[in-house]
Amino acid sequence: MTIDPVKLDRLAEVAVRTGVNLAQGQELVITAPIEALPLVRRIVEHAYKAGASLVTPIFSDGEITKARYEHGGDASFDKAPAWLFEGMGAAFKSGAARMAITGDDPMLLAEQDPAKVARVGKATSIAAKPAMNPIVGFEVNWNIVAYPTAGWAAQVFPDLPVEEAQAKLMDAIYDASRIGGDDPVRNWADHTTELKKRVKWLNEQKFDALQYTGPGTDLRLGLAEGHIWKGGASPALNGIICQPNIPTEEVFTCPHAYKVDGRVSATKPLAHQGSVIENIAVRFEAGKIVEATASKGQDVLRALLATDDGASRIGEVALVPHSSPISQSGVLFYNTLFDENASCHIALGQCYADTIAGGSEFSPEELQQKGGNQSLIHVDWMMGSDAVDIDGITLTGDVVPVMRGGEWAF
Ligand code: ZN
Ligand code: ZN
């Protein structure tokens, strides 16, 4: 049993046509693990068929990443290829679209020193700003899809021979990505319509805060002033309607970086920078995490929170019903693209400027005044389940049920 080439090809086509929605004559920059070459080749083919003027892939490799930790001198851990990110930024400024392939082994760096991993993460985030800002600000159309690498598949299906695990993970990616059936483009249009209904209702409520109640969770989460709920396909500032995440099941908005109080317990492990963090529990005071524990990977979690001031505050809140197909599949993916779309979640760090009205035009200071968080990191973690209830609190203090037992209550 090997990865189904037909499924791989359809995933590539959906990523190009529905995901990034590449425009005639547009350039495309792809980043990918080298193991994802079979998918990248399919994507490049579909991109040129869709009218791409130039497709430029940039590859990484897990063994090469590890070699730095094993043989690199101490000074290596504060270095990042700024020149590369500046080049990518220049490509986006001149109109290129962006595609990222995810699928690295979630445990790639689990044996390495968390302090070194954190240093590399920070150096990379700083250097990557020219490439990341056009994405975070939604200036260009972009998309992330996944490829089932051997290391990732072995983590998800540890009892299977690796080729079989990869084939099975491909099936799971395919099902989660809503591309089975005769007309995936139509499926995605219907799915977007459904998400937009939730977005519309939430925007009409203009909630001041959300109140979460569940096992280990009692949280009042204030929302940013002028926050806007988003979800599904939406237009980038270049006017192209794209679907940034495949799959996507979330509706999301901007929390208030200084108005979050209470306790939250994670409901799924978090795979972050080559390690898995389990049973995260945190306490917020005035938006800041003041206590953080994890049963596994606690030092990785604490190094992450210490990245900068905004790393211990949140920049995204997202709602996902427990009945989402990814959640119902019962597969724990150890990959945020999938796990965040199986569960309500919050993200540590940077907010999306376009989830605040007028935010794309704001300076960082103006964004902060509305409650938008600023940080080098943006890390989603899962805190939803069928045992979590969520209420919306209006400006006048009325309580409106939003989710009951992990399902929409409206
Ligand atoms: Zn999210
Ligand atoms: Zn996020």
mmCIF file of N, CA and C and ligand atoms in Angstrom, residues 250 252 316 318 340 345 380, ligand 1:
data_model
loop_
_atom_site.group_PDB
_atom_site.id
_atom_site.type_symbol
_atom_site.label_atom_id
_atom_site.label_comp_id
_atom_site.label_asym_id
_atom_site.label_seq_id
_atom_site.Cartn_x
_atom_site.Cartn_y
_atom_site.Cartn_z
ATOM 1 N N GLU A 250 -12.933 26.435 10.986
ATOM 2 C CA GLU A 250 -13.026 27.417 12.065
ATOM 3 C C GLU A 250 -13.679 28.718 11.628
ATOM 4 N N PHE A 252 -13.160 32.606 13.297
ATOM 5 C CA PHE A 252 -12.178 33.145 14.242
ATOM 6 C C PHE A 252 -12.201 34.662 14.269
ATOM 7 N N GLU A 316 -5.644 35.234 18.724
ATOM 8 C CA GLU A 316 -6.712 34.643 17.907
ATOM 9 C C GLU A 316 -7.592 33.802 18.814
ATOM 10 N N ALA A 318 -10.817 30.988 18.099
ATOM 11 C CA ALA A 318 -11.530 30.316 17.013
ATOM 12 C C ALA A 318 -12.525 29.302 17.558
ATOM 13 N N GLU A 340 -6.215 21.939 14.948
ATOM 14 C CA GLU A 340 -6.932 23.180 15.274
ATOM 15 C C GLU A 340 -8.292 23.202 14.589
ATOM 16 N N HIS A 345 -10.127 26.701 19.591
ATOM 17 C CA HIS A 345 -8.747 26.960 19.982
ATOM 18 C C HIS A 345 -8.482 28.441 20.195
ATOM 19 N N ASP A 380 -1.295 28.182 17.665
ATOM 20 C CA ASP A 380 -2.645 27.782 18.047
ATOM 21 C C ASP A 380 -2.588 26.599 18.994
HETATM 22 ZN ZN ZN B 1 -7.210 29.217 14.007
#
